[in-house]
mmCIF file of C-alpha atoms in Angstrom:
data_model
loop_
_atom_site.group_PDB
_atom_site.id
_atom_site.type_symbol
_atom_site.label_atom_id
_atom_site.label_comp_id
_atom_site.label_asym_id
_atom_site.label_seq_id
_atom_site.Cartn_x
_atom_site.Cartn_y
_atom_site.Cartn_z
ATOM 1 C CA MET A 154 58.809 -35.609 -30.422
ATOM 2 C CA THR A 155 56.165 -36.822 -32.848
ATOM 3 C CA GLN A 156 54.077 -34.161 -34.564
ATOM 4 C CA LEU A 157 50.498 -35.263 -35.144
ATOM 5 C CA VAL A 158 47.989 -33.626 -37.461
ATOM 6 C CA THR A 159 44.227 -33.511 -37.430
ATOM 7 C CA ALA A 160 42.259 -33.897 -40.633
ATOM 8 C CA ALA A 161 41.807 -30.122 -40.883
ATOM 9 C CA GLU A 162 45.518 -29.486 -40.338
ATOM 10 C CA MET A 163 46.498 -32.028 -42.986
ATOM 11 C CA GLN A 164 44.118 -30.422 -45.455
ATOM 12 C CA GLN A 165 45.617 -27.025 -44.620
ATOM 13 C CA ILE A 166 49.138 -28.333 -45.293
ATOM 14 C CA ASP A 167 47.996 -29.931 -48.537
ATOM 15 C CA LYS A 168 46.324 -26.713 -49.687
ATOM 16 C CA TYR A 169 49.387 -24.628 -48.781
ATOM 17 C CA THR A 170 51.700 -26.956 -50.716
ATOM 18 C CA ILE A 171 49.516 -26.814 -53.825
ATOM 19 C CA ASP A 172 48.136 -23.258 -53.808
ATOM 20 C CA THR A 173 50.933 -21.257 -52.198
ATOM 21 C CA ILE A 174 54.079 -23.224 -52.962
ATOM 22 C CA GLY A 175 52.799 -24.167 -56.399
ATOM 23 C CA MET A 176 53.360 -27.912 -56.230
ATOM 24 C CA PRO A 177 51.006 -29.470 -58.799
ATOM 25 C CA GLN A 178 48.478 -31.811 -57.242
ATOM 26 C CA ASP A 179 49.282 -34.497 -59.799
ATOM 27 C CA VAL A 180 52.914 -34.462 -58.667
ATOM 28 C CA LEU A 181 51.831 -35.149 -55.084
ATOM 29 C CA ILE A 182 49.549 -37.937 -56.306
ATOM 30 C CA GLU A 183 52.414 -39.539 -58.230
ATOM 31 C CA ARG A 184 54.749 -39.273 -55.248
ATOM 32 C CA ALA A 185 52.113 -40.783 -52.978
ATOM 33 C CA ALA A 186 51.568 -43.660 -55.404
ATOM 34 C CA MET A 187 55.291 -44.310 -55.686
ATOM 35 C CA ALA A 188 55.586 -44.267 -51.885
ATOM 36 C CA VAL A 189 52.923 -46.954 -51.591
ATOM 37 C CA LEU A 190 54.654 -49.020 -54.272
ATOM 38 C CA ASP A 191 57.916 -48.732 -52.359
ATOM 39 C CA VAL A 192 56.230 -50.186 -49.288
ATOM 40 C CA ILE A 193 54.501 -52.967 -51.231
ATOM 41 C CA GLY A 194 57.738 -53.843 -52.987
ATOM 42 C CA ALA A 195 59.687 -53.974 -49.730
ATOM 43 C CA SER A 196 57.129 -56.226 -48.069
ATOM 44 C CA ARG A 197 56.416 -59.911 -48.528
ATOM 45 C CA PHE A 198 52.938 -59.608 -49.940
ATOM 46 C CA ASP A 199 51.662 -62.093 -52.482
ATOM 47 C CA LEU A 200 51.197 -60.006 -55.629
ATOM 48 C CA THR A 201 49.480 -62.689 -57.688
ATOM 49 C CA HIS A 202 46.361 -60.526 -57.895
ATOM 50 C CA VAL A 203 46.204 -57.025 -56.421
ATOM 51 C CA LEU A 204 42.788 -55.412 -56.004
ATOM 52 C CA VAL A 205 42.786 -51.611 -55.738
ATOM 53 C CA LEU A 206 39.610 -50.145 -54.258
ATOM 54 C CA ALA A 207 39.352 -46.477 -55.205
ATOM 55 C CA GLY A 208 37.006 -43.769 -53.986
ATOM 56 C CA LEU A 209 35.869 -40.620 -55.755
ATOM 57 C CA GLY A 210 38.157 -38.135 -53.985
ATOM 58 C CA ASN A 211 41.869 -37.462 -53.780
ATOM 59 C CA ASN A 212 42.476 -40.750 -51.963
ATOM 60 C CA GLY A 213 40.906 -42.479 -54.941
ATOM 61 C CA ALA A 214 43.182 -40.551 -57.301
ATOM 62 C CA ASP A 215 46.139 -41.993 -55.384
ATOM 63 C CA GLY A 216 44.595 -45.423 -55.838
ATOM 64 C CA VAL A 217 44.250 -45.053 -59.599
ATOM 65 C CA ALA A 218 47.897 -43.997 -59.846
ATOM 66 C CA ILE A 219 48.925 -46.963 -57.689
ATOM 67 C CA ALA A 220 47.011 -49.338 -59.967
ATOM 68 C CA ARG A 221 48.725 -47.833 -63.017
ATOM 69 C CA LEU A 222 52.207 -48.235 -61.539
ATOM 70 C CA LEU A 223 51.487 -51.828 -60.547
ATOM 71 C CA TYR A 224 50.119 -52.565 -64.028
ATOM 72 C CA ALA A 225 53.212 -51.015 -65.616
ATOM 73 C CA GLN A 226 55.351 -53.487 -63.664
ATOM 74 C CA GLY A 227 53.435 -56.433 -65.071
ATOM 75 C CA ILE A 228 51.461 -57.174 -61.928
ATOM 76 C CA ASN A 229 47.948 -58.561 -62.282
ATOM 77 C CA VAL A 230 45.874 -55.681 -60.894
ATOM 78 C CA SER A 231 42.166 -54.952 -60.777
ATOM 79 C CA LEU A 232 40.921 -51.400 -60.240
ATOM 80 C CA GLN A 233 37.431 -51.117 -58.820
ATOM 81 C CA PHE A 234 35.697 -47.846 -57.988
ATOM 82 C CA VAL A 235 33.462 -47.508 -54.972
ATOM 83 C CA GLY A 236 30.732 -45.107 -56.067
ATOM 84 C CA ASN A 237 29.659 -43.493 -59.319
ATOM 85 C CA VAL A 238 32.816 -42.517 -61.167
ATOM 86 C CA ASN A 239 30.915 -39.762 -62.971
ATOM 87 C CA ARG A 240 30.810 -37.928 -59.635
ATOM 88 C CA ALA A 241 34.553 -38.248 -59.045
ATOM 89 C CA LYS A 242 36.811 -35.255 -58.428
ATOM 90 C CA ASP A 243 38.848 -33.836 -61.281
ATOM 91 C CA SER A 244 42.003 -35.343 -59.749
ATOM 92 C CA VAL A 245 40.477 -38.806 -60.214
ATOM 93 C CA LYS A 246 39.316 -38.099 -63.754
ATOM 94 C CA ARG A 247 42.794 -36.938 -64.741
ATOM 95 C CA GLN A 248 44.280 -40.172 -63.435
ATOM 96 C CA LEU A 249 41.609 -42.179 -65.240
ATOM 97 C CA ALA A 250 42.516 -40.517 -68.523
ATOM 98 C CA ILE A 251 46.105 -41.662 -68.003
ATOM 99 C CA ILE A 252 45.302 -45.293 -67.231
ATOM 100 C CA GLU A 253 43.057 -45.547 -70.280
ATOM 101 C CA LYS A 254 46.086 -44.760 -72.429
ATOM 102 C CA HIS A 255 48.018 -47.458 -70.591
ATOM 103 C CA GLY A 256 45.349 -50.018 -71.417
ATOM 104 C CA LEU A 257 44.271 -50.707 -67.844
ATOM 105 C CA ILE A 258 40.555 -51.517 -67.803
ATOM 106 C CA ARG A 259 38.469 -50.761 -64.732
ATOM 107 C CA SER A 260 36.667 -53.695 -63.122
ATOM 108 C CA GLU A 261 32.945 -53.313 -62.582
ATOM 109 C CA LYS A 262 32.958 -55.863 -59.784
ATOM 110 C CA SER A 263 35.710 -57.846 -58.126
ATOM 111 C CA ASP A 264 35.776 -60.952 -55.968
ATOM 112 C CA PHE A 265 37.647 -60.377 -52.716
ATOM 113 C CA ASN A 266 38.390 -64.092 -52.572
ATOM 114 C CA GLU A 267 40.451 -63.864 -55.760
ATOM 115 C CA ALA A 268 42.631 -61.019 -54.482
ATOM 116 C CA THR A 269 45.909 -61.790 -52.746
ATOM 117 C CA LEU A 270 46.367 -58.158 -51.687
ATOM 118 C CA ILE A 271 43.886 -55.293 -51.344
ATOM 119 C CA VAL A 272 44.893 -51.632 -51.624
ATOM 120 C CA ASP A 273 42.444 -49.425 -49.744
ATOM 121 C CA ALA A 274 42.167 -46.024 -51.453
ATOM 122 C CA ILE A 275 38.485 -45.359 -50.825
ATOM 123 C CA PHE A 276 38.444 -42.611 -48.188
ATOM 124 C CA GLY A 277 41.318 -40.633 -46.672
ATOM 125 C CA VAL A 278 41.456 -37.705 -44.274
ATOM 126 C CA GLY A 279 38.470 -36.073 -45.956
ATOM 127 C CA LEU A 280 35.999 -38.533 -44.427
ATOM 128 C CA ASN A 281 33.603 -36.486 -42.299
ATOM 129 C CA ASN A 282 30.468 -38.589 -42.138
ATOM 130 C CA VAL A 283 29.240 -42.118 -41.543
ATOM 131 C CA LEU A 284 29.993 -44.421 -44.460
ATOM 132 C CA PRO A 285 27.050 -45.367 -46.696
ATOM 133 C CA GLU A 286 25.337 -48.590 -45.661
ATOM 134 C CA GLY A 287 26.330 -50.408 -48.844
ATOM 135 C CA LEU A 288 29.993 -49.554 -48.317
ATOM 136 C CA GLN A 289 29.789 -50.665 -44.702
ATOM 137 C CA LYS A 290 28.537 -54.072 -45.837
ATOM 138 C CA MET A 291 31.355 -54.349 -48.381
ATOM 139 C CA ILE A 292 33.963 -53.477 -45.755
ATOM 140 C CA LYS A 293 32.593 -55.998 -43.280
ATOM 141 C CA ALA A 294 32.680 -58.661 -45.980
ATOM 142 C CA ALA A 295 36.299 -57.809 -46.801
ATOM 143 C CA ASN A 296 37.276 -57.950 -43.120
ATOM 144 C CA HIS A 297 35.611 -61.335 -42.792
ATOM 145 C CA ILE A 298 37.682 -62.755 -45.658
ATOM 146 C CA GLU A 299 40.830 -61.446 -43.926
ATOM 147 C CA LYS A 300 42.883 -60.583 -46.985
ATOM 148 C CA PRO A 301 45.971 -58.408 -46.320
ATOM 149 C CA VAL A 302 45.154 -54.739 -46.843
ATOM 150 C CA VAL A 303 47.470 -51.805 -47.503
ATOM 151 C CA ALA A 304 45.686 -48.580 -46.580
ATOM 152 C CA VAL A 305 46.516 -45.374 -48.424
ATOM 153 C CA ASP A 306 47.072 -42.593 -45.848
ATOM 154 C CA ILE A 307 44.475 -43.945 -43.397
ATOM 155 C CA PRO A 308 42.158 -46.982 -43.376
ATOM 156 C CA THR A 309 38.747 -46.264 -44.848
ATOM 157 C CA GLY A 310 36.195 -45.639 -42.120
ATOM 158 C CA ILE A 311 38.629 -44.277 -39.533
ATOM 159 C CA ASP A 312 38.158 -40.633 -38.564
ATOM 160 C CA ALA A 313 41.561 -39.018 -39.138
ATOM 161 C CA THR A 314 41.145 -36.734 -36.120
ATOM 162 C CA THR A 315 39.459 -38.883 -33.481
ATOM 163 C CA GLY A 316 40.253 -42.459 -34.490
ATOM 164 C CA GLU A 317 36.569 -43.334 -34.269
ATOM 165 C CA ILE A 318 34.947 -45.755 -36.691
ATOM 166 C CA ARG A 319 32.513 -44.071 -39.058
ATOM 167 C CA GLY A 320 30.095 -46.964 -39.347
ATOM 168 C CA ALA A 321 32.665 -49.581 -40.401
ATOM 169 C CA ALA A 322 36.404 -49.610 -41.028
ATOM 170 C CA LEU A 323 38.626 -51.692 -43.271
ATOM 171 C CA LYS A 324 41.289 -53.389 -41.149
ATOM 172 C CA ALA A 325 44.765 -52.802 -42.557
ATOM 173 C CA HIS A 326 47.903 -54.888 -42.353
ATOM 174 C CA THR A 327 49.925 -51.795 -43.281
ATOM 175 C CA THR A 328 49.046 -48.111 -43.520
ATOM 176 C CA VAL A 329 51.190 -45.819 -45.662
ATOM 177 C CA SER A 330 50.546 -42.313 -44.360
ATOM 178 C CA PHE A 331 51.848 -39.218 -46.104
ATOM 179 C CA GLY A 332 53.803 -36.407 -44.521
ATOM 180 C CA PHE A 333 52.727 -36.658 -40.901
ATOM 181 C CA THR A 334 51.050 -39.050 -38.506
ATOM 182 C CA LYS A 335 47.300 -38.456 -38.405
ATOM 183 C CA VAL A 336 45.923 -38.197 -34.889
ATOM 184 C CA GLY A 337 43.286 -40.783 -35.714
ATOM 185 C CA LEU A 338 45.962 -43.406 -36.303
ATOM 186 C CA THR A 339 46.927 -43.166 -32.628
ATOM 187 C CA GLN A 340 43.481 -42.930 -31.025
ATOM 188 C CA GLN A 341 40.677 -45.362 -30.179
ATOM 189 C CA LYS A 342 40.077 -48.020 -32.882
ATOM 190 C CA GLY A 343 42.365 -46.215 -35.311
ATOM 191 C CA SER A 344 45.471 -47.486 -33.562
ATOM 192 C CA SER A 345 44.419 -51.136 -33.646
ATOM 193 C CA LEU A 346 43.021 -51.175 -37.192
ATOM 194 C CA SER A 347 45.940 -49.465 -38.945
ATOM 195 C CA GLY A 348 48.514 -52.245 -38.639
ATOM 196 C CA ASN A 349 52.107 -51.228 -39.322
ATOM 197 C CA ILE A 350 52.130 -47.490 -39.952
ATOM 198 C CA ILE A 351 54.766 -46.166 -42.330
ATOM 199 C CA ILE A 352 55.128 -42.401 -42.691
ATOM 200 C CA LYS A 353 56.388 -41.356 -46.125
ATOM 201 C CA ASP A 354 57.602 -37.906 -47.135
ATOM 202 C CA VAL A 355 55.973 -36.924 -50.430
ATOM 203 C CA GLY A 356 57.113 -33.311 -50.486
ATOM 204 C CA MET A 357 54.404 -31.449 -48.584
ATOM 205 C CA LEU A 358 55.476 -28.213 -46.922
ATOM 206 C CA ILE A 359 54.080 -26.292 -43.970
ATOM 207 C CA PRO A 360 53.715 -22.510 -43.521
ATOM 208 C CA ASP A 361 56.322 -20.777 -41.351
ATOM 209 C CA ASP A 362 53.674 -19.821 -38.800
ATOM 210 C CA PHE A 363 52.048 -23.268 -38.671
ATOM 211 C CA GLU A 364 51.672 -24.763 -35.200
ATOM 212 C CA PHE A 365 50.928 -28.421 -34.598
ATOM 213 C CA SER A 366 48.027 -28.706 -32.188
ATOM 214 C CA ILE A 367 49.243 -32.057 -30.849
ATOM 215 C CA GLN A 368 52.770 -33.257 -30.174
ATOM 216 C CA LYS A 369 53.634 -36.435 -28.325
ATOM 217 C CA ASN A 370 56.759 -38.126 -27.105
ATOM 218 C CA CYS A 371 55.144 -41.462 -27.953
ATOM 219 C CA PRO A 372 52.958 -41.929 -31.036
ATOM 220 C CA LEU A 373 50.598 -44.359 -29.329
ATOM 221 C CA PRO A 374 48.440 -44.200 -26.183
ATOM 222 C CA LYS A 375 50.147 -45.909 -23.248
ATOM 223 C CA ASN A 376 47.112 -48.012 -22.427
ATOM 224 C CA ASN A 377 46.563 -49.347 -25.930
ATOM 225 C CA LYS A 378 46.980 -53.128 -25.838
ATOM 226 C CA LYS A 379 47.146 -53.517 -29.613
ATOM 227 C CA THR A 380 49.991 -51.251 -30.523
ATOM 228 C CA SER A 381 50.928 -50.400 -34.074
ATOM 229 C CA HIS A 382 54.508 -50.117 -35.262
ATOM 230 C CA TYR A 383 55.734 -46.849 -36.752
ATOM 231 C CA PHE A 384 58.406 -46.450 -39.386
ATOM 232 C CA TYR A 385 59.509 -43.069 -40.698
ATOM 233 C CA ASN A 386 60.904 -43.044 -44.198
ATOM 234 C CA ASN A 387 62.122 -39.981 -46.074
ATOM 235 C CA ASP A 388 63.393 -41.699 -49.206
#
């Protein structure tokens, strides 16, 4: 039985882990970043030039940490923010302070053609509106170039609850999702744009009285012609 979570349920679990259990948010960010690195390292991606696209929320904080870990391993990595970094959440700003001490310089603009791998850390489960027009154009351009993309938690532009596209969605080769399978990864366009879906345990806990609203024997709709492949990893 596969337990699926909506965006609201995932946010509830995240809040419980941080506020009630007392797990520092930065610890979860580091674990998430290390989980993504594990997947990248175990795959056959060309790491000549990795481009990390980071948003202004917690998904972006994961992206900054991922860029730092890649940089620490000697990999040529570019970190580009999507949006005004001055409006970023505190979680992002804390990660930025760390990378500055590591010597990693943010890129103002990157060429998708130069990247051999793109890490998508723009929007996660918190996406609740249509993407800005400028971001939609950027995503469509990236999809046209067809570079391999590793999505952090969920591909940008996919609604984590419904699987609908919020204006445009970045097509992923692999999606590293944390804790539980998001419903949106199994529904509508979400299932065909997420690629290989790897679920990684990063230490999130659920309340004793928590009830999953959706449970399935099969993680994908039976009629979906473009099925994704699921791997569960608790390392």
